[in-house]
mmCIF file of C-alpha atoms (C1' of nucleotides) in Angstrom:
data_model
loop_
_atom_site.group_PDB
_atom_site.id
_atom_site.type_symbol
_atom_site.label_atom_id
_atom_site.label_comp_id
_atom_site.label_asym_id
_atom_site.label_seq_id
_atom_site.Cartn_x
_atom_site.Cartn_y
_atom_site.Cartn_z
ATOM 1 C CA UNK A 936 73.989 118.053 128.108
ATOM 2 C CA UNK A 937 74.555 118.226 124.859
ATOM 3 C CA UNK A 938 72.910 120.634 122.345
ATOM 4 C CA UNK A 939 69.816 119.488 120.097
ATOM 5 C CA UNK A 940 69.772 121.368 116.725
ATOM 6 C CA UNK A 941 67.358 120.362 113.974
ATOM 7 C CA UNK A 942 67.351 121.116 110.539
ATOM 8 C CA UNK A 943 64.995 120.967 107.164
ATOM 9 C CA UNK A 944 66.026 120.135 103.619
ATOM 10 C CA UNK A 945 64.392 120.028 100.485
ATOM 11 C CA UNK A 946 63.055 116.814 99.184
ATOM 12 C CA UNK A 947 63.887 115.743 95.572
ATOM 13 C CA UNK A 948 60.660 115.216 93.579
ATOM 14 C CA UNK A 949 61.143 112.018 92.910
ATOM 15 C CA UNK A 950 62.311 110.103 96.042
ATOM 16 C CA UNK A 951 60.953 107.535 98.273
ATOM 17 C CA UNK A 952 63.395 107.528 102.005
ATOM 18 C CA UNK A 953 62.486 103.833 103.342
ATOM 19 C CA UNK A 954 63.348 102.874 100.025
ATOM 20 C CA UNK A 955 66.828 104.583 100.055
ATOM 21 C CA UNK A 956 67.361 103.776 103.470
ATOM 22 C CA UNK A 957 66.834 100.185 102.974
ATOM 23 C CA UNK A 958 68.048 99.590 99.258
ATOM 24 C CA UNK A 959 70.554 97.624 100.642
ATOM 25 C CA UNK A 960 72.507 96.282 103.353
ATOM 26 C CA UNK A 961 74.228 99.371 104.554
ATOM 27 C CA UNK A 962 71.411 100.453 106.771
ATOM 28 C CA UNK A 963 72.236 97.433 109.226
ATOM 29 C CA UNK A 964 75.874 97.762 109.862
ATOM 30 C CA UNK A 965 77.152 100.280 112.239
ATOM 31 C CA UNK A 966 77.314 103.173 112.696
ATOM 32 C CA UNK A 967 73.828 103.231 110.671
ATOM 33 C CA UNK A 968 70.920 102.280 113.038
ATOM 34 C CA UNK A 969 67.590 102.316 111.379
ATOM 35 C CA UNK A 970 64.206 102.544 113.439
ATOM 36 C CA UNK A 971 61.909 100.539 111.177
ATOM 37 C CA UNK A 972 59.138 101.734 113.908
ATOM 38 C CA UNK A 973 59.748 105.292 113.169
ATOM 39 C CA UNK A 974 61.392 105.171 110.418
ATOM 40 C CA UNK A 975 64.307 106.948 111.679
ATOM 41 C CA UNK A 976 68.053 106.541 109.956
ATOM 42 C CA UNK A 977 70.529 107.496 113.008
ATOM 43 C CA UNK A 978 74.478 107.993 112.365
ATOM 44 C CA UNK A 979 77.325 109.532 113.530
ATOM 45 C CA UNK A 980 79.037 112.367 111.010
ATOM 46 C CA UNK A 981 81.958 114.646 111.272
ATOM 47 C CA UNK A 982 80.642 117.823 112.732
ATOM 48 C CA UNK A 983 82.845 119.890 110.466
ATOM 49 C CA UNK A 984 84.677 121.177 113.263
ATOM 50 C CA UNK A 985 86.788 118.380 114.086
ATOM 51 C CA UNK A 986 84.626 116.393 116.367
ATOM 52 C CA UNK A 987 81.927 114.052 115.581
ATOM 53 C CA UNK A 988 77.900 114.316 116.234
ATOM 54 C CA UNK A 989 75.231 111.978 116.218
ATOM 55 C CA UNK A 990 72.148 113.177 113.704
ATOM 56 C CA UNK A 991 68.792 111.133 112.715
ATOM 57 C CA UNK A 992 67.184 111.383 109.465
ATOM 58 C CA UNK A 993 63.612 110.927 109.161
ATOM 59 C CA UNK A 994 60.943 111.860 106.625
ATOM 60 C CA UNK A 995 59.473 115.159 107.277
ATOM 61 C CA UNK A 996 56.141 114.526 104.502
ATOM 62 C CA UNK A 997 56.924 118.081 102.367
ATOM 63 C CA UNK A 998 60.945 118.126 103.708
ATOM 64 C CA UNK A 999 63.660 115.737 104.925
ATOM 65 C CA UNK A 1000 64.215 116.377 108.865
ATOM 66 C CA UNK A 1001 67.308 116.280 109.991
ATOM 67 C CA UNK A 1002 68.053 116.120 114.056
ATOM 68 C CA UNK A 1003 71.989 116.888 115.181
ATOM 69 C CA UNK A 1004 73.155 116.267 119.037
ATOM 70 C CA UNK A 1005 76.272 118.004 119.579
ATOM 71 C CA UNK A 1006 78.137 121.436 121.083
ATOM 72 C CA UNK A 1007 80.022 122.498 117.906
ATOM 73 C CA UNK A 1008 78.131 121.678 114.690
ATOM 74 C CA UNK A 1009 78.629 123.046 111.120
ATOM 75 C CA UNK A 1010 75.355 122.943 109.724
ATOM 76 C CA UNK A 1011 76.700 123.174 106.129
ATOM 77 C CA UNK A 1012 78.784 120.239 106.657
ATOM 78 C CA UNK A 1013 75.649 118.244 108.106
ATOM 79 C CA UNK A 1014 73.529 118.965 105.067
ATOM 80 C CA UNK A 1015 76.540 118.361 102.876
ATOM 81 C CA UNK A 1016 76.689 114.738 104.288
ATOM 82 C CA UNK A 1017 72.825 114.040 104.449
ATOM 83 C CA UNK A 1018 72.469 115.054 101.207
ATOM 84 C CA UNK A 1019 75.646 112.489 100.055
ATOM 85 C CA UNK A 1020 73.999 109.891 101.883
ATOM 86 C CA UNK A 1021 71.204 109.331 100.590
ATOM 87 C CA UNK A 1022 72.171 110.749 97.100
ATOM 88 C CA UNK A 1023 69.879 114.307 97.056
ATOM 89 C CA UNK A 1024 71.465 115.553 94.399
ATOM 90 C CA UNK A 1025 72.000 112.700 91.958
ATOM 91 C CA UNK A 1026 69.852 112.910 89.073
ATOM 92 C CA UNK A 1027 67.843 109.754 87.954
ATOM 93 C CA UNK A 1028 65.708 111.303 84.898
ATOM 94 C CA UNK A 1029 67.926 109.684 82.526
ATOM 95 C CA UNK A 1030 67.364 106.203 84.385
ATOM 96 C CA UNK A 1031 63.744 106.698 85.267
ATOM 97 C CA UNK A 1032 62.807 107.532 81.570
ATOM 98 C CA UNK A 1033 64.837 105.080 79.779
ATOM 99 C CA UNK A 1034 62.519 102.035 82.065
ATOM 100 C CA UNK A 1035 58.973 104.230 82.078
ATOM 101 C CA UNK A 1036 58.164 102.000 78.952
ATOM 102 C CA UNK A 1037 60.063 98.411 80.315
ATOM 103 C CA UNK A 1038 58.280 95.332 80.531
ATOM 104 C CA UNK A 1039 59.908 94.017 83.855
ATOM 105 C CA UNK A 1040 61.191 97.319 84.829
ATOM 106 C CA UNK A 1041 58.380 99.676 84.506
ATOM 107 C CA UNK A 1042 57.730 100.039 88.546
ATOM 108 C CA UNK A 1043 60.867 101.417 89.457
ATOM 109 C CA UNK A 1044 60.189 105.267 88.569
ATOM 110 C CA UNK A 1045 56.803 105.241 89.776
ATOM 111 C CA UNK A 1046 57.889 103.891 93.521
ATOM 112 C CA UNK A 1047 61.407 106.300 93.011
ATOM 113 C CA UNK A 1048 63.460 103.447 93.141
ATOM 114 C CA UNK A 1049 67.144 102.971 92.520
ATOM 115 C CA UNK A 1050 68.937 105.543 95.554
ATOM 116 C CA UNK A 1051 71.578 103.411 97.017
ATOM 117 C CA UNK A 1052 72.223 104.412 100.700
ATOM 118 C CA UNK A 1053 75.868 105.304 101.421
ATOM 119 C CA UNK A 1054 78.354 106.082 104.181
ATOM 120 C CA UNK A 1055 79.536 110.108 104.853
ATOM 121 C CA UNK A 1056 82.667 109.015 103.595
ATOM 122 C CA UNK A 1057 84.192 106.938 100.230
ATOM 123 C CA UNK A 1058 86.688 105.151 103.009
ATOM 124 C CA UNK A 1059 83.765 103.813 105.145
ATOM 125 C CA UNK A 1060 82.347 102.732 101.788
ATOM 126 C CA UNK A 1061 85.449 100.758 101.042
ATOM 127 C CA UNK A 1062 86.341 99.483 104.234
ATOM 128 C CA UNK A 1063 82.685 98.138 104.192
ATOM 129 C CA UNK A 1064 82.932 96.790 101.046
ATOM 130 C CA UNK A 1065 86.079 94.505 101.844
ATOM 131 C CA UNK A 1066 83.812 92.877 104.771
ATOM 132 C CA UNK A 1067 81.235 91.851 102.512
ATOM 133 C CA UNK A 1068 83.385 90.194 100.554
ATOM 134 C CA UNK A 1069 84.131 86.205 100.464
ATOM 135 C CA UNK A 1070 82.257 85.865 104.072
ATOM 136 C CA UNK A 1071 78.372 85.891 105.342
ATOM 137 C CA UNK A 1072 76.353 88.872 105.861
ATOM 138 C CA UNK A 1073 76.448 87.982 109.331
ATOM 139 C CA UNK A 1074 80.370 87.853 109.060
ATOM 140 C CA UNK A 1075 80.126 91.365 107.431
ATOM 141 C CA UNK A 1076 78.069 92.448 110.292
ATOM 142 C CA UNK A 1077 80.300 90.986 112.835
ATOM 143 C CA UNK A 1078 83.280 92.526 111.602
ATOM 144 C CA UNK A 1079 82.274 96.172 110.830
ATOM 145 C CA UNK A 1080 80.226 95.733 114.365
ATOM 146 C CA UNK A 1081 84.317 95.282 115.858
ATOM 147 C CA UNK A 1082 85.776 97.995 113.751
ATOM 148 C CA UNK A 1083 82.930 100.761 115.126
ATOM 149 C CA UNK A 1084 83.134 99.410 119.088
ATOM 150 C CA UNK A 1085 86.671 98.403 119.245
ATOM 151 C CA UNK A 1086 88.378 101.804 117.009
ATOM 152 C CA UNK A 1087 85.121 104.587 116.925
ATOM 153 C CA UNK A 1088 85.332 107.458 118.344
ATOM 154 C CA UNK A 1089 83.062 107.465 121.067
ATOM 155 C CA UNK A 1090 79.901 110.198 120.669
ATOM 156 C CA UNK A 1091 77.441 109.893 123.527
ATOM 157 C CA UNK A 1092 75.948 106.271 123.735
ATOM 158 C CA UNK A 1093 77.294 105.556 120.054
ATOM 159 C CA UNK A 1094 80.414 105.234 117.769
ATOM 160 C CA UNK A 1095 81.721 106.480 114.664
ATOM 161 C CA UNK A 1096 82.853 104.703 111.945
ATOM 162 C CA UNK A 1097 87.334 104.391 112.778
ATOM 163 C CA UNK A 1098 89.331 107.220 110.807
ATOM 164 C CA UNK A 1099 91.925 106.096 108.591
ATOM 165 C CA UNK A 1100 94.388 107.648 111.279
ATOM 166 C CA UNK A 1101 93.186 105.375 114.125
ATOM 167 C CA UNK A 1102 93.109 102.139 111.411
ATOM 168 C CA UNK A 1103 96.571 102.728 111.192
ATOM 169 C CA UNK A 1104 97.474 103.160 114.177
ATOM 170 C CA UNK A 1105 97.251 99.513 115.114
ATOM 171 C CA UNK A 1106 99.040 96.474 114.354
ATOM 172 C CA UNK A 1107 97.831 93.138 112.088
ATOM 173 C CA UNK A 1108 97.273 91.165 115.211
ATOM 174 C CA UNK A 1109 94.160 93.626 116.379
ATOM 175 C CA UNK A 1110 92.712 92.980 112.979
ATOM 176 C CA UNK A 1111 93.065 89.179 113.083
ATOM 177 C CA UNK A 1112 92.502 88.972 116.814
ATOM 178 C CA UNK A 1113 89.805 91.435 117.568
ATOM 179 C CA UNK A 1114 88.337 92.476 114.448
ATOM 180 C CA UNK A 1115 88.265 88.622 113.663
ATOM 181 C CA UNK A 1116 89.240 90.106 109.732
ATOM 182 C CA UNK A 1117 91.200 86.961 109.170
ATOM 183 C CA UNK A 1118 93.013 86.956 105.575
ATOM 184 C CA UNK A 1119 91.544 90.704 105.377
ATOM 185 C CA UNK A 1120 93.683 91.998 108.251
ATOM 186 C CA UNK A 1121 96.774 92.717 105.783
ATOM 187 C CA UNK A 1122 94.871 94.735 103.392
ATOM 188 C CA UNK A 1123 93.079 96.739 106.182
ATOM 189 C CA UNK A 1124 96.585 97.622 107.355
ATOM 190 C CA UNK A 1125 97.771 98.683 104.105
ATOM 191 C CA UNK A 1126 95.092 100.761 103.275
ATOM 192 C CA UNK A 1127 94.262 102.320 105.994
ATOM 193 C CA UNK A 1128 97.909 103.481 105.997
ATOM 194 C CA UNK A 1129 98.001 104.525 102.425
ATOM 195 C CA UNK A 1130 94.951 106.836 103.468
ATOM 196 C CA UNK A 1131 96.421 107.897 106.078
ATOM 197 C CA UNK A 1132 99.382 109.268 104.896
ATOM 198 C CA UNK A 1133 97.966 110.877 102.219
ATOM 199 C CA UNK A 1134 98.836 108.711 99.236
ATOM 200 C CA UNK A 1135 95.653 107.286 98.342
ATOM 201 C CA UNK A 1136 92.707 109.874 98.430
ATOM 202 C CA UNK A 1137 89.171 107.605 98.162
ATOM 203 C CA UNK A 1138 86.799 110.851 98.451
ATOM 204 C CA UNK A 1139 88.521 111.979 95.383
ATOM 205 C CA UNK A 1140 86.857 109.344 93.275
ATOM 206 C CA UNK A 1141 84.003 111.308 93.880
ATOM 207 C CA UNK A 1142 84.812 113.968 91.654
ATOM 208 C CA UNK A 1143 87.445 111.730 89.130
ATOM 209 C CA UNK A 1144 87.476 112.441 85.749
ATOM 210 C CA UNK A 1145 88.632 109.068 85.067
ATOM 211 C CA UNK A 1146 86.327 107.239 82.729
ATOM 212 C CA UNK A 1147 84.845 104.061 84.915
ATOM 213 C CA UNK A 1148 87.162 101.845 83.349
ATOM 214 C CA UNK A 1149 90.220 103.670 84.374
ATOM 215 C CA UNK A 1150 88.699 104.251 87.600
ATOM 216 C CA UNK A 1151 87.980 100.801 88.439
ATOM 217 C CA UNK A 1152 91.556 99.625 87.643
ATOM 218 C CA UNK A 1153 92.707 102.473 90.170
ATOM 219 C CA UNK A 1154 90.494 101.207 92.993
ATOM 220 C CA UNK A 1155 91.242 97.622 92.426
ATOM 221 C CA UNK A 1156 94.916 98.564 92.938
ATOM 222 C CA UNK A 1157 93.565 98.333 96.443
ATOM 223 C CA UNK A 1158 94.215 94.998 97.655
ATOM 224 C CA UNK A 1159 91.176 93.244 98.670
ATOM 225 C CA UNK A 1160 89.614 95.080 96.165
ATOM 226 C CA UNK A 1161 88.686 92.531 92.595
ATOM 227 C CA UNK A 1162 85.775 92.486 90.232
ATOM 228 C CA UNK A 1163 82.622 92.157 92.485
ATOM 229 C CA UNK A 1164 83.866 95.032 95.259
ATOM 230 C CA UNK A 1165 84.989 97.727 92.971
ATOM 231 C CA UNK A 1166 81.837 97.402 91.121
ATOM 232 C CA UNK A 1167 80.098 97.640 94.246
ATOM 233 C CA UNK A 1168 81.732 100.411 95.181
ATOM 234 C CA UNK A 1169 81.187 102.300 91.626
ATOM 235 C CA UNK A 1170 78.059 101.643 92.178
ATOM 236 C CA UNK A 1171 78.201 104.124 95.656
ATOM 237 C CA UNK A 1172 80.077 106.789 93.737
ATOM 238 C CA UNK A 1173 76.963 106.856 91.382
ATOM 239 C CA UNK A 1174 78.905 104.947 88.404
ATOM 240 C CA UNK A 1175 76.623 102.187 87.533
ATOM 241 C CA UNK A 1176 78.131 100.419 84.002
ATOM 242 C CA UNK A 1177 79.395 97.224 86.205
ATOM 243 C CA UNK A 1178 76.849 94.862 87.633
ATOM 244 C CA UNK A 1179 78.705 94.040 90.621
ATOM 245 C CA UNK A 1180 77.923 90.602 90.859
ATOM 246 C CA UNK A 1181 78.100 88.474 93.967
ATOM 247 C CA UNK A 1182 77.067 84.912 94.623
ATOM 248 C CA UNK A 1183 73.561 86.426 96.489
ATOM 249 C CA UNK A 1184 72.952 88.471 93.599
ATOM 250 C CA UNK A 1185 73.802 85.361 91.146
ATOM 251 C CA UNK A 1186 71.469 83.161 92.920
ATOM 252 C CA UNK A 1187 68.537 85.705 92.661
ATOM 253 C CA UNK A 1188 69.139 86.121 88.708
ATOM 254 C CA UNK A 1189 68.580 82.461 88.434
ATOM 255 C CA UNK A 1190 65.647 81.941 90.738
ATOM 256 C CA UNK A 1191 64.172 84.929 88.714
ATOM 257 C CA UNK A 1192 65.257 84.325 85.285
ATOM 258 C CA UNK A 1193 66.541 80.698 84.543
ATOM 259 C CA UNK A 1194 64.135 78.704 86.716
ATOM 260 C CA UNK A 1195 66.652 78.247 89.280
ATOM 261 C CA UNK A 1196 69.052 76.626 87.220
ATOM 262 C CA UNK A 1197 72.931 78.456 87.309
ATOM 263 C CA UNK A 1198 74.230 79.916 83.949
ATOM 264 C CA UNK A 1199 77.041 81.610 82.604
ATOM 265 C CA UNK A 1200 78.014 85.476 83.989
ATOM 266 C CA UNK A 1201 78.041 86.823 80.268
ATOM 267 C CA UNK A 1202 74.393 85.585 80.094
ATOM 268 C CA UNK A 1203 73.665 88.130 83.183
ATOM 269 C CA UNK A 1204 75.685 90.638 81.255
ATOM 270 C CA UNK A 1205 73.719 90.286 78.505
ATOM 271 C CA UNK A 1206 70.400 90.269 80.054
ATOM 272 C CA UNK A 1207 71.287 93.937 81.334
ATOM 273 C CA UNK A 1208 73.174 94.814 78.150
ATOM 274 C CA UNK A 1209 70.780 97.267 76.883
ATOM 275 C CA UNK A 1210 70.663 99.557 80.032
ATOM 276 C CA UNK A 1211 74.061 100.853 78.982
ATOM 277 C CA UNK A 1212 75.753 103.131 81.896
ATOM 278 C CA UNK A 1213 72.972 102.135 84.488
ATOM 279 C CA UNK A 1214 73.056 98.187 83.878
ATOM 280 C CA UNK A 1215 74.512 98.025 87.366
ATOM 281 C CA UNK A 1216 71.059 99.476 88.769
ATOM 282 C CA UNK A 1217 69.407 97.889 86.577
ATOM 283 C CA UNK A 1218 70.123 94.516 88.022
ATOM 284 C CA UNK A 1219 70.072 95.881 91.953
ATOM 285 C CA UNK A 1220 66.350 96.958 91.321
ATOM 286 C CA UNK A 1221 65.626 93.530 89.129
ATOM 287 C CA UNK A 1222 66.603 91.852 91.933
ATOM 288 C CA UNK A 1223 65.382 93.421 94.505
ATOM 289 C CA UNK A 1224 61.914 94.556 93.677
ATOM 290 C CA UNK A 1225 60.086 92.189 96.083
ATOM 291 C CA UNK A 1226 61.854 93.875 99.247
ATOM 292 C CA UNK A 1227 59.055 95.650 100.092
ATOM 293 C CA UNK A 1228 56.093 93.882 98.960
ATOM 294 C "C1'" DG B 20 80.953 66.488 118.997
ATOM 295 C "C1'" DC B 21 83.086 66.448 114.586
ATOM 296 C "C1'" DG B 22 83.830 67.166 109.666
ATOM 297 C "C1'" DT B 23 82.399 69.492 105.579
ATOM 298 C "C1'" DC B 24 80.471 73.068 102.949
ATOM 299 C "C1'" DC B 25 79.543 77.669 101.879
ATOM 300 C "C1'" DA B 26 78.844 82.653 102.119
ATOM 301 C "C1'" DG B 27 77.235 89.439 99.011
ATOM 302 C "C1'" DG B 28 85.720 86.986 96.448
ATOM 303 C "C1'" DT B 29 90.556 88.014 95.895
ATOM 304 C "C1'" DC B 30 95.341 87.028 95.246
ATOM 305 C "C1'" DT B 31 99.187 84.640 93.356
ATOM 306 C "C1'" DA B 32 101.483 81.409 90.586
ATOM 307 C "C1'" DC B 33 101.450 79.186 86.540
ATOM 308 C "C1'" DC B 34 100.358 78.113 81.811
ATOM 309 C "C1'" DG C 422 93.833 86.087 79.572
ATOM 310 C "C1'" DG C 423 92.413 82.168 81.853
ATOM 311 C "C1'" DT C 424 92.584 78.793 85.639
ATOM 312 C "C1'" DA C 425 93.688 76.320 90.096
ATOM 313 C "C1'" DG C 426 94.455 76.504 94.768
ATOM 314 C "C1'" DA C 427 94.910 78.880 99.066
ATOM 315 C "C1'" DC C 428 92.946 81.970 102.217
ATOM 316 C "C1'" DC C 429 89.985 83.526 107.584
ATOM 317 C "C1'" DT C 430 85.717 83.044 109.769
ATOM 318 C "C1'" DG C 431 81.460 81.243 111.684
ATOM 319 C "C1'" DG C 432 76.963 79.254 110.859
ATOM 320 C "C1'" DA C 433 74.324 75.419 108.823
ATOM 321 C "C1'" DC C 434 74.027 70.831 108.007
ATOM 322 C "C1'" DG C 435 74.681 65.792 108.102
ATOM 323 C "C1'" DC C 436 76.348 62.029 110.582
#
DNA sequence: GCGTCCAGGTCTACC
DNA sequence: GGTAGACCTGGACGC
């Protein structure tokens, strides 16, 4: 029987967790199970000590609770990941003032929006990324769905998210074949091996002093990688000057903005233009501001 | 049942 | 730098 520790952590003042949670798609692929019932975010982390744990996050009204099932836990490294997860410690004052007096905008401070859920780790992020790209959500789902159950580690009844070690570890065929990755296969390969071995380091963009332009040309050196997904993932690192855009988020700019009729990308990027730096959430809370109406 | 299109794009070759 | 065509998959759709 495994060992139930549970843990409280400050709230930011300005923070709303169902919207983080569900800000986007993450919160449906595995190892990310959310509990809409009671409103509960389960995952499985690194314990810090080698092994992996499973923890829930819920909303504790005055704190953020945090519940970790596991022998050897680290709670610093627990906290360290909650708090990367769902962003405590990025700052959106700068954001949140510049739209307190925007026409179409104006909502988004007062309901804290604009926290984009993300994995414990940059790689998961990527990895992810590269399923949503040129395929279905429910493609995306299906694949990251193979990569947890057929390469996780298992933790109790759940998985964690595959280590670059075990991604590399096995051959193109398993990708194409089990994963069902398709063209995507080669590039998992090569990356995960890259990571592996220690030549490419994606929790270091974290922390890169790279200005987002050089930044973005180093992670679309990662093939697989073009335009939309290192945008996307810029946007997860908490660098949001690109818009990221994607056919869904295309269609929903027309719907909203052009009567449904298509028009040209540098009309989106001029729509956003004046949100400098944060354009990129700009857009993600434009078109999103009905999900929870 | 079968063919076609498309979905939270990217890569390569070519101009 | 811009563009065309190929690339895996599976679900939706029309016939």
């Amino acid at each position: 029987m495994s060992k139930v520790q549970r843990l409280k952590m400050a709230k930011p003042a300005k923070f709303d967790f169902i919207r983080t949670v569900q800000s986007h798609g993450w919160f449906d692929l595995l190892p990310f199970e959310f509990d809409e019932e009671r409103a509960k975010l389960s995952f499985v982390a690194g314990s810090g000590v080698g092994t992996f744990v499973k923890c829930s996050v819920a909303d504790g009204g005055e704190t953020i609770t945090v519940e970790v099932v596991g022998d050897e836990v680290n709670r610093a490294e627990i906290e360290r990941q909650v708090r990367h997860i769902l962003r405590l410690d990025e700052s959106f004052e700068l954001f949140y003032g510049m739209l307190e007096a925007d026409k179409v905008l104006h909502w988004v401070p007062s309901r804290s929006s604009g926290r984009l859920l993300r994995s414990p780790t940059v790689f998961e992020d990527l990895v992810k990324t590269i399923c949503t790209t040129n395929c279905s959500w429910a493609m995306t789902k299906i694949m990251v769905t193979n990569l947890v159950e057929k390469l996780g580690e298992p933790v109790g009844n759940r998985r964690a998210f595959p280590t670059p070690e075990v991604m590399a570890s096995v051959p193109l065929e398993f990708y194409k074949d089990e994963i069902r990755a398709g063209y995507r296969s080669a590039y998992f390969v090569e990356l995960a091996g890259r990571v592996a071995a220690g030549e490419l380091l994606p929790e270091g963009w974290l922390t890169s002093v790279l200005t987002t332009a050089e930044l973005k040309k180093e992670i679309k050196q990662v093939k697989g990688v073009g335009d939309y997904a290192a945008e996307n993932l810029l946007k997860l690192l908490g660098r949001y000057d690109g818009l990221a855009l994607d056919s869904w988020l295309r269609a929903q700019f027309y719907k909203k903005h052009c009567a449904g009729a298509a028009c040209d990308d540098k009309k989106i990027a001029k729509h956003y233009h004046h949100f400098g730096e944060w354009k990129g959430l700009a857009i993600w809370c434009d078109m999103t501001e009905d999900w929870f109406e």
